[in-house]
Short mmCIF file of C-alpha atoms in Angstrom, two decimals:
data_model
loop_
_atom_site.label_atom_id
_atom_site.label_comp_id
_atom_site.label_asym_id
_atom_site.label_seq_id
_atom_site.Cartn_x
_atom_site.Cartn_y
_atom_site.Cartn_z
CA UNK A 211 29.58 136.73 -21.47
CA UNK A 212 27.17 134.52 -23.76
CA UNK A 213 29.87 131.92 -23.48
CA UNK A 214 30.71 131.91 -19.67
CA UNK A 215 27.11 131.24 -18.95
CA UNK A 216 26.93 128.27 -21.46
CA UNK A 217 30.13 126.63 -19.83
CA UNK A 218 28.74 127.62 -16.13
CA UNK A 219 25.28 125.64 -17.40
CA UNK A 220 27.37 122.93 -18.73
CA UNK A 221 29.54 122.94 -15.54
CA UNK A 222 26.46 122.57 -13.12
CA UNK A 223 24.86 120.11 -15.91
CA UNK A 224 28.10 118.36 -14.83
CA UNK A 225 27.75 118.55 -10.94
CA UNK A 226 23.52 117.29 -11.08
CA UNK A 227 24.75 113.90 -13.44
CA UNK A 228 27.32 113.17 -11.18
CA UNK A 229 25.28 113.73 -8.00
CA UNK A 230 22.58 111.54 -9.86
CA UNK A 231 25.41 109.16 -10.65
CA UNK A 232 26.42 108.52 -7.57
CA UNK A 233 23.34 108.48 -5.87
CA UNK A 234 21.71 105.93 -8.21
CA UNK A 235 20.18 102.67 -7.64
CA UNK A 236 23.23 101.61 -9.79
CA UNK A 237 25.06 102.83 -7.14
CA UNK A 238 23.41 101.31 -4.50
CA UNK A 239 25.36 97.99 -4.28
CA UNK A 240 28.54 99.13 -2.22
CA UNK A 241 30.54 96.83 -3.77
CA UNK A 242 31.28 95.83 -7.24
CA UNK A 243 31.46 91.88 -8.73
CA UNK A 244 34.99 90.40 -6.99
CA UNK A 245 36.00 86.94 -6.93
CA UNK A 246 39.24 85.90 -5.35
CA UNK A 247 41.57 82.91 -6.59
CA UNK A 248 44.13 82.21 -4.60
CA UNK A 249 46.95 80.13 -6.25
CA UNK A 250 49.74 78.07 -4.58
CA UNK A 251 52.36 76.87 -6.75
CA UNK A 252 54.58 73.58 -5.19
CA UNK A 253 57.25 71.59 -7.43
CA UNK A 254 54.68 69.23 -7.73
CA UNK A 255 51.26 71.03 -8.28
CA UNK A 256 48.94 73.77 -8.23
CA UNK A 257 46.83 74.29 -4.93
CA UNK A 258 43.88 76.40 -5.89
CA UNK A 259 40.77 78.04 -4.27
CA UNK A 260 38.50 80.10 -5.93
CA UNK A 261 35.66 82.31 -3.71
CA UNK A 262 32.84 83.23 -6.30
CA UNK A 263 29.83 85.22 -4.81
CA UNK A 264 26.72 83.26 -4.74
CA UNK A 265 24.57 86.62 -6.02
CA UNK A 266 26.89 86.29 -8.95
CA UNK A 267 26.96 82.51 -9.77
CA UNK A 268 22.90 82.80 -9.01
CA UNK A 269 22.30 85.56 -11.91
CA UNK A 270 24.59 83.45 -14.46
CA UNK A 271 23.17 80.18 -13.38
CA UNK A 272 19.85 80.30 -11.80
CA UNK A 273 21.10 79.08 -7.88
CA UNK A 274 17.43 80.14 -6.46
CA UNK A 275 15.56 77.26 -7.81
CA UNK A 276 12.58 77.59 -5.66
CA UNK A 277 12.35 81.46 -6.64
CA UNK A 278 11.97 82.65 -3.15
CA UNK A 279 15.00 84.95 -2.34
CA UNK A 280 17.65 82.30 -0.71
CA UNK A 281 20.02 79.79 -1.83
CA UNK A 282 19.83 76.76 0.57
CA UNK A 283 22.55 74.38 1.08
CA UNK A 284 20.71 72.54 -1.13
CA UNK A 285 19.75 74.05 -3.46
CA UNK A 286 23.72 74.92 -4.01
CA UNK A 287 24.72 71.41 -3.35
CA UNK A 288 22.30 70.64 -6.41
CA UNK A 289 24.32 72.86 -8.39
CA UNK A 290 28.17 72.02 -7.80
CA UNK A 291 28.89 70.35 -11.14
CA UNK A 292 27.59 73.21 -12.88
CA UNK A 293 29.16 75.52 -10.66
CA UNK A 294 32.84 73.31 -11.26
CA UNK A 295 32.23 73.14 -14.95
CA UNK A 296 31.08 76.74 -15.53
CA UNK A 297 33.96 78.23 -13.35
CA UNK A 298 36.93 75.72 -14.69
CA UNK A 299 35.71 76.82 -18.11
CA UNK A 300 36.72 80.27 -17.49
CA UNK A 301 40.14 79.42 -15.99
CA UNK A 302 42.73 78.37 -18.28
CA UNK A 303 46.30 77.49 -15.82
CA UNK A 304 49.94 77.00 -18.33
CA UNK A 305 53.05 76.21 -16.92
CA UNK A 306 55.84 77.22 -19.39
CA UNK A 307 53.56 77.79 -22.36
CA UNK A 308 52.12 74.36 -21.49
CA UNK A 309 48.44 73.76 -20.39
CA UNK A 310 47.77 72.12 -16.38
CA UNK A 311 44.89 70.18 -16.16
CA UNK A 312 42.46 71.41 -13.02
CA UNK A 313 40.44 68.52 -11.10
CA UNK A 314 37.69 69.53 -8.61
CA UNK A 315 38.74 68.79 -5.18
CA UNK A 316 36.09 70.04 -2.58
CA UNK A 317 32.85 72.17 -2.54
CA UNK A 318 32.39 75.09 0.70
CA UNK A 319 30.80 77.87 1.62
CA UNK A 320 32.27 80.93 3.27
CA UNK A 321 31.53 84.76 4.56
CA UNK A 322 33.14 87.69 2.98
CA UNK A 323 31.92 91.27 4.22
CA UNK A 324 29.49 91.56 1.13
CA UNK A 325 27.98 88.13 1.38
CA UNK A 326 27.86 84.52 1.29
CA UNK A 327 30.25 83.22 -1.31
CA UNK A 328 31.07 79.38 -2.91
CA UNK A 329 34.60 77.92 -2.49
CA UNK A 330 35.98 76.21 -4.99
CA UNK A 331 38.96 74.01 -3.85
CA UNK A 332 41.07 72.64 -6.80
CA UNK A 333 44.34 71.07 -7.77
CA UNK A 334 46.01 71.71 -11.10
CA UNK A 335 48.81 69.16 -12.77
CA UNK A 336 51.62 70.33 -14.82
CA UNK A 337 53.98 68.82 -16.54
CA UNK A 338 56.76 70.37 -14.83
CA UNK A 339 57.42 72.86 -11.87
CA UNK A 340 56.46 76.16 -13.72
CA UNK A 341 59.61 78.91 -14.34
CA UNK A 342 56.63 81.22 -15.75
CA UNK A 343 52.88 80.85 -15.11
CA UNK A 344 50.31 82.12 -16.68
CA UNK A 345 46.72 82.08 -15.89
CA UNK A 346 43.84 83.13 -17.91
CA UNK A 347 40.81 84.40 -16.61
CA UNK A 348 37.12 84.80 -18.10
CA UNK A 349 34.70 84.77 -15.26
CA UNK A 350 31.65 86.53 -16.02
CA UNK A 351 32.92 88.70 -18.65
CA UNK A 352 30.38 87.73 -20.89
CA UNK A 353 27.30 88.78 -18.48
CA UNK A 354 29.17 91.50 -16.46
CA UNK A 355 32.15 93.43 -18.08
CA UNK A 356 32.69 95.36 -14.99
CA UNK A 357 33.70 91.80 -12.56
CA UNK A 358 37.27 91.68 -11.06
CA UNK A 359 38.87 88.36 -10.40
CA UNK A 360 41.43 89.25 -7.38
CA UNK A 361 44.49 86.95 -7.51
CA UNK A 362 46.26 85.85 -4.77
CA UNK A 363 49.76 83.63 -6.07
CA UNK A 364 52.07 82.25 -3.36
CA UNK A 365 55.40 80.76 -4.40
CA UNK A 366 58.76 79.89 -2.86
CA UNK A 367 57.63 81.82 0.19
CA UNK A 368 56.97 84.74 -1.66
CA UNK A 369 52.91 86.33 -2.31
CA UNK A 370 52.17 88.07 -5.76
CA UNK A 371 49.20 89.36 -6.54
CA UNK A 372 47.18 90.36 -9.92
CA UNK A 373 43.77 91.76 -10.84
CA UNK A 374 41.87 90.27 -14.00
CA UNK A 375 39.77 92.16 -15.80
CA UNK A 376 37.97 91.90 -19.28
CA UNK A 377 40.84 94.72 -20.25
CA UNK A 378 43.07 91.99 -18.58
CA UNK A 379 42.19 88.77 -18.53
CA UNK A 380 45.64 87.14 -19.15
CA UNK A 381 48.46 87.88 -16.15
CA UNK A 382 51.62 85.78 -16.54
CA UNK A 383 54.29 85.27 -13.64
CA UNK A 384 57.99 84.65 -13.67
CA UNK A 385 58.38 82.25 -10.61
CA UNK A 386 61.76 83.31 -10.33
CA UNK A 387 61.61 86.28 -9.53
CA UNK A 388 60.45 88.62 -6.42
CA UNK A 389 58.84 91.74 -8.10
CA UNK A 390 57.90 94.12 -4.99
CA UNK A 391 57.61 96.71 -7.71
CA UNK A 392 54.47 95.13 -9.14
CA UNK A 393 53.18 94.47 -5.95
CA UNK A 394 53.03 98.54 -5.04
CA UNK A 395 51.58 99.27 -8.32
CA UNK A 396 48.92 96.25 -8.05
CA UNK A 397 47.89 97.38 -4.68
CA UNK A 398 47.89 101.22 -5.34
CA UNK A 399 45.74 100.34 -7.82
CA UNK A 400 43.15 98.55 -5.98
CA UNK A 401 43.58 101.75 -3.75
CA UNK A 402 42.60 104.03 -6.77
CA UNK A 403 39.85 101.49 -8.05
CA UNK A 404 38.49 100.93 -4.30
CA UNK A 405 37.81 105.13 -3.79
CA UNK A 406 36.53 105.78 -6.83
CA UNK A 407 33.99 102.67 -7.54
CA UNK A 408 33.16 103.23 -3.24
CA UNK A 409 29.89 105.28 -3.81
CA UNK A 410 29.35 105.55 0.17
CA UNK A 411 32.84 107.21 0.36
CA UNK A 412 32.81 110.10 -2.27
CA UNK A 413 29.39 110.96 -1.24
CA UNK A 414 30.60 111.54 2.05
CA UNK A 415 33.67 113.32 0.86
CA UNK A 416 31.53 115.40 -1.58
CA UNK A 417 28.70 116.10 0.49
CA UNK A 418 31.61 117.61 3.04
CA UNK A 419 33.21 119.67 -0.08
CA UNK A 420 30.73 121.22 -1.62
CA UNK A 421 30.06 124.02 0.59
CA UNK A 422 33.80 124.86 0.62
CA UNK A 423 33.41 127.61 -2.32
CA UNK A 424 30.85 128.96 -0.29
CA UNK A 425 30.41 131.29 3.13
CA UNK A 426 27.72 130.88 5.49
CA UNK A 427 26.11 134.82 5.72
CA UNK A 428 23.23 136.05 7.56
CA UNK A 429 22.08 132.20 7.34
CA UNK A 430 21.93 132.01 3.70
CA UNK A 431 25.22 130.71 1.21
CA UNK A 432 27.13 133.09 -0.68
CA UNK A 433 29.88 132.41 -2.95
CA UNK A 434 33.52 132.62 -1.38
CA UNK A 435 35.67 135.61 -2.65
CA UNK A 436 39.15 134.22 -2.34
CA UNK A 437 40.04 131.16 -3.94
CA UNK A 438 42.69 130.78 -1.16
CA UNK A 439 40.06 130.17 1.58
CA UNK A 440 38.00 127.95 -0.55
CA UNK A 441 41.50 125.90 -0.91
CA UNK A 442 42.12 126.31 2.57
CA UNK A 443 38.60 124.52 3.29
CA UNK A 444 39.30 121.84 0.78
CA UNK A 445 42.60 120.91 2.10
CA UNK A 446 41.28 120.56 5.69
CA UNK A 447 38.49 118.58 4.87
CA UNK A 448 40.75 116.12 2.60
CA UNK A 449 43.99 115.72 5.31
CA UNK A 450 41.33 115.22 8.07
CA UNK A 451 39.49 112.52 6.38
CA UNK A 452 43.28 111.16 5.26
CA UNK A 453 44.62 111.10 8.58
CA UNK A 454 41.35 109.50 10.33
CA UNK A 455 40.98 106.71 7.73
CA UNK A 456 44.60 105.79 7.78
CA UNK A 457 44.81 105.52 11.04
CA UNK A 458 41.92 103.00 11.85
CA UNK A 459 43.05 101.24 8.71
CA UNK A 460 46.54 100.56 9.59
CA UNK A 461 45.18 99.39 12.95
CA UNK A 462 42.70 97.27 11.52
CA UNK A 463 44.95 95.42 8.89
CA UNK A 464 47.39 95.02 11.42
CA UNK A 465 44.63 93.14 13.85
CA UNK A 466 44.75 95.79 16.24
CA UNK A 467 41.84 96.79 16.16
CA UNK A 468 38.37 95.08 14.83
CA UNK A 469 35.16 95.95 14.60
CA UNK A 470 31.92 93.83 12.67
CA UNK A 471 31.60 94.34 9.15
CA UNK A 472 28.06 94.79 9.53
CA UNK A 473 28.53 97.76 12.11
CA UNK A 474 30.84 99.32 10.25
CA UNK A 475 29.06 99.57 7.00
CA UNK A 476 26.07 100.81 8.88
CA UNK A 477 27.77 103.76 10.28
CA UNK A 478 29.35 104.65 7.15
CA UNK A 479 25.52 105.02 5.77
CA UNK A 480 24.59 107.52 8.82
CA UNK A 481 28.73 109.69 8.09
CA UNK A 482 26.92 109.90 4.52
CA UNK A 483 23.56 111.23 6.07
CA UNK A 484 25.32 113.68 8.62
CA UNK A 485 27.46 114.90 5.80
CA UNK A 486 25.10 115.62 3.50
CA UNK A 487 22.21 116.97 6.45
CA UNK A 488 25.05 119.58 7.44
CA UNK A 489 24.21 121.32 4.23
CA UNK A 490 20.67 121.84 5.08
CA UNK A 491 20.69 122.35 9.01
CA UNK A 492 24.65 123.91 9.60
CA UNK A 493 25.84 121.34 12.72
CA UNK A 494 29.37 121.66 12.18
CA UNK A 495 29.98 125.20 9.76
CA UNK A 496 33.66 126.06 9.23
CA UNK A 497 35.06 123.19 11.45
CA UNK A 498 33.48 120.66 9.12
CA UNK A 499 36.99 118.84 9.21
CA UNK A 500 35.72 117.42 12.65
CA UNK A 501 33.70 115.92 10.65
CA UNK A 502 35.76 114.35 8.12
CA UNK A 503 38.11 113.30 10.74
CA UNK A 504 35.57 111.66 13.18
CA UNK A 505 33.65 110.06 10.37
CA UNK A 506 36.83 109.22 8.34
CA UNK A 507 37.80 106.81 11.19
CA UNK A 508 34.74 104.59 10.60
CA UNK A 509 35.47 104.77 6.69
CA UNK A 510 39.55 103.12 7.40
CA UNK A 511 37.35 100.21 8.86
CA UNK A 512 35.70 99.80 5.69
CA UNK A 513 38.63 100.67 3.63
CA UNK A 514 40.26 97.49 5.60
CA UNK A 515 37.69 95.00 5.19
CA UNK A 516 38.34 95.42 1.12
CA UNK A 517 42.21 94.86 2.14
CA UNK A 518 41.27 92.02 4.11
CA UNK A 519 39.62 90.56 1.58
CA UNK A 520 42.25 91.29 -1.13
CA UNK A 521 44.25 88.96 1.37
CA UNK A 522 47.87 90.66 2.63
CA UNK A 523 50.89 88.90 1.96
CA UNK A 524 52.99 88.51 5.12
CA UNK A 525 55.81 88.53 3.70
CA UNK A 526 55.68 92.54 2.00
CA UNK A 527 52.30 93.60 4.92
CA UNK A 528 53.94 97.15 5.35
CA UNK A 529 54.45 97.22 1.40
CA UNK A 530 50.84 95.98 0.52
CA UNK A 531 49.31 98.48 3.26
CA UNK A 532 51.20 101.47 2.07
CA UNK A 533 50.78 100.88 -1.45
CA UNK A 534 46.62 100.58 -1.21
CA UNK A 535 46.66 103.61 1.10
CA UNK A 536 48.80 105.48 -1.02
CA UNK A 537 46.21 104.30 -4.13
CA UNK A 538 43.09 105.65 -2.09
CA UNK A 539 44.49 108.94 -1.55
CA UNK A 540 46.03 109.11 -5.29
CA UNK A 541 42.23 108.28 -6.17
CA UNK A 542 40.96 111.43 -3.94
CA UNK A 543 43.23 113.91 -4.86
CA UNK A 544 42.02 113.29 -8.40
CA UNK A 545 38.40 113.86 -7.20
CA UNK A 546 39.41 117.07 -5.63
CA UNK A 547 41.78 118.16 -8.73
CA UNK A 548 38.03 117.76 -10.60
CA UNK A 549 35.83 119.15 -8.19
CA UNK A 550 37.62 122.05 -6.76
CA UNK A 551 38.06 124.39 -10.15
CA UNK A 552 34.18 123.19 -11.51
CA UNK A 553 32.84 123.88 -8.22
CA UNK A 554 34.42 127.36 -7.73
CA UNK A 555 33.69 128.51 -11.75
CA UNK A 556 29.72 128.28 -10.82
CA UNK A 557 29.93 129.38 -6.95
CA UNK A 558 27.91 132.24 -7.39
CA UNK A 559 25.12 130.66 -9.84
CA UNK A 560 21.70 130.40 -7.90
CA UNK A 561 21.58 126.68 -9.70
CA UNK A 562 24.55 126.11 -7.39
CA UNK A 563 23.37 126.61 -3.97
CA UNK A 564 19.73 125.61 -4.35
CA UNK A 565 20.12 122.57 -6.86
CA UNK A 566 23.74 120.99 -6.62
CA UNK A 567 23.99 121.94 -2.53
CA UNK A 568 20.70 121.59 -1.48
CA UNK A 569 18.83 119.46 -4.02
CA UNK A 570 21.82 116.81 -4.09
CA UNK A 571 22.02 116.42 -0.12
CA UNK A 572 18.35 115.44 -0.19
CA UNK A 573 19.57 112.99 -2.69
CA UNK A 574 22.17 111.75 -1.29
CA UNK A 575 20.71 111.88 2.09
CA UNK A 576 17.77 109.75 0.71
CA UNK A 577 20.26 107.30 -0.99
CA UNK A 578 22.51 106.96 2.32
CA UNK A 579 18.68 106.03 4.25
CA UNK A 580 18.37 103.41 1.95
CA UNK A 581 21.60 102.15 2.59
CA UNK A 582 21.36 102.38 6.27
CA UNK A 583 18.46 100.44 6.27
CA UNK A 584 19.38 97.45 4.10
CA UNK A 585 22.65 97.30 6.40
CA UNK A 586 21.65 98.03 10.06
CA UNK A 587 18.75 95.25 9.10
CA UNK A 588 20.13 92.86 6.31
CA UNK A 589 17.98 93.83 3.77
CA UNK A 590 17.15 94.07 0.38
CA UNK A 591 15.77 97.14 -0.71
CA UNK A 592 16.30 97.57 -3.96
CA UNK A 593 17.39 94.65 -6.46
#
């Protein structure tokens, strides 16, 4: 018995930390430290753009020089040699085991949905057409081990694409070859990556599962009896939300259907709130799939503005948009395969209702205000 209670403690233990997790100012930043290098690869050269975020290139560099919150055209005009050097640095091109010389070409400025970002325009000479490239990547490592450079590689007609990491900096290319097979597993992976480093989108989903080991009696929560019905409850919520955000996100990354960045981030912030408020004040009870359903339309918005930005080759779309939708829901059945057997071992501890149910939808209902804010108003809350 002695032991039951000590793995029940460490269970909850495990349910508060990832609550606080989540719910962190960590956490607060919906998304992570992205740039995106596109590559186009002719007989004679190497086209090459590279979008870096100016938050990031402004905490390695020091863009802000008058200190007061903004980086002017200016002030980033002032900066493009370092900016050129820095990033070139950190990008090493080789055709055929031989190394292509990159040359500056233009300076810009763009949008993406998290934020102003540099553009780097640059050309890259080889000695030959390449047969097998391979690129090199260190952007950032060094000051943030957790940044993604997104790569974008269009050759012969044909779009590749490749995530670097500080696990995998080095990606290498045979030209000659069309490799659809790497293509699903690099998009189902920024599918798996995208749900589970998307704080605003497994609070929601939590918020909406944690009462499903429970049963609303005599206005009070009591642990569920059957683990059937608490299974029953999960796998409602989950093919609701499935269904809802695949729909709006086939629509939108087919240009069907758009809506403002800005709009849609806000309303994810109030799905989070309404999620996590139906804990405290029961709105929706046992059909608490409406929920996930309604709500999980506005999250395939936001799940197609990270596509978007990933960039979709036209040449493999349907490929590319089944293969990151596939990686989302691979990412949220793992969630559930986690949650649903911890959640149901401690349904009947007090700890459970009161601290992980209640306690953590005041959290997360206070994080989610704080992210509504900042969005709806294009703020800054917290650094």
């Amino acid at each position: 018995m002695q032991t039951v209670r000590l793995v029940s403690l460490q269970v909850l233990k495990g349910f508060a930390m990832l609550l606080i997790l989540l719910a962190s100012p960590a956490a607060l930043a919906h998304k992570p430290s992205d740039s995106y290098l596109s590559l186009q690869v002719t007989e004679t050269a190497i086209q090459g753009q590279w979008d870096i975020a100016l938050r990031d290139l402004d905490y390695a560099l020091g863009l802000d020089d008058n200190q007061d919150g903004a980086i002017t055209w200016g002030e980033l005009r002032a900066h493009h040699t370092e900016i050129a050097a820095y990033a070139l640095a950190r990008l090493a091109l080789s055709a055929d085991g031989e190394a292509c010389t990159t040359a500056v070409l233009e300076h810009l400025v763009d949008d993406h949905s998290d934020g102003a970002y540099a553009v780097l325009r640059f050309s890259a000479s080889c000695k030959a057409e390449p047969t097998v490239l391979s690129a090199h990547y260190r952007l950032f490592f060094d000051v943030d081990p957790q940044h993604r450079g997104l790569l974008r590689l269009e050759h012969a007609g044909q779009t590749r694409t490749a995530i670097f990491s500080a696990a995998t900096p080095v990606q290498r290319f045979e030209l000659a070859e069309s490799d659809r097979l790497r293509q699903l597993i690099d998009y189902t992976a920024h599918g798996v990556w995208h749900i589970w480093i998307g704080f605003d989108h497994l609070l929601f989903l939590l918020s909406l599962l944690l009462p499903a080991v429970l049963l609303r009696v005599d206005g009070g929560w009591t642990g569920a009896s059957r683990f059937r019905d608490a299974l029953w409850e999960v796998v409602k919520v989950v093919s609701a939300f499935t269904l809802a955000h695949s729909i709006t996100l086939t629509l939108a990354a087919l240009e069907v259907v758009q809506l403002p960045s800005r709009w849609v981030e806000s309303a994810i912030a109030a799905s989070v709130i309404v999620a996590a408020l139906n804990n405290l004040i029961v709105m929706a009870g046992a059909s608490r799939w409406l929920f996930a359903f309604a709500f999980g339309l506005i999250h395939g918005f936001g799940f197609a503005s990270v596509l978007a930005d990933l960039g979709l080759p036209q040449n493999a779309l349907l490929l590319a948009l089944v293969a990151f939708n596939l990686g989302v829901e691979v990412g949220q059945l793992a969630i559930v395969a986690l949650f649903l057997p911890l959640a149901w071992s401690v349904r009947n501890q007090w700890i459970y209702r009161r601290g992980v149910l209640a306690g953590g939808s005041l959290l997360v209902i206070a994080t989610a205000g704080i992210w509504l804010v900042e969005r709806v108003f294009d703020l800054k809350l917290i650094a």
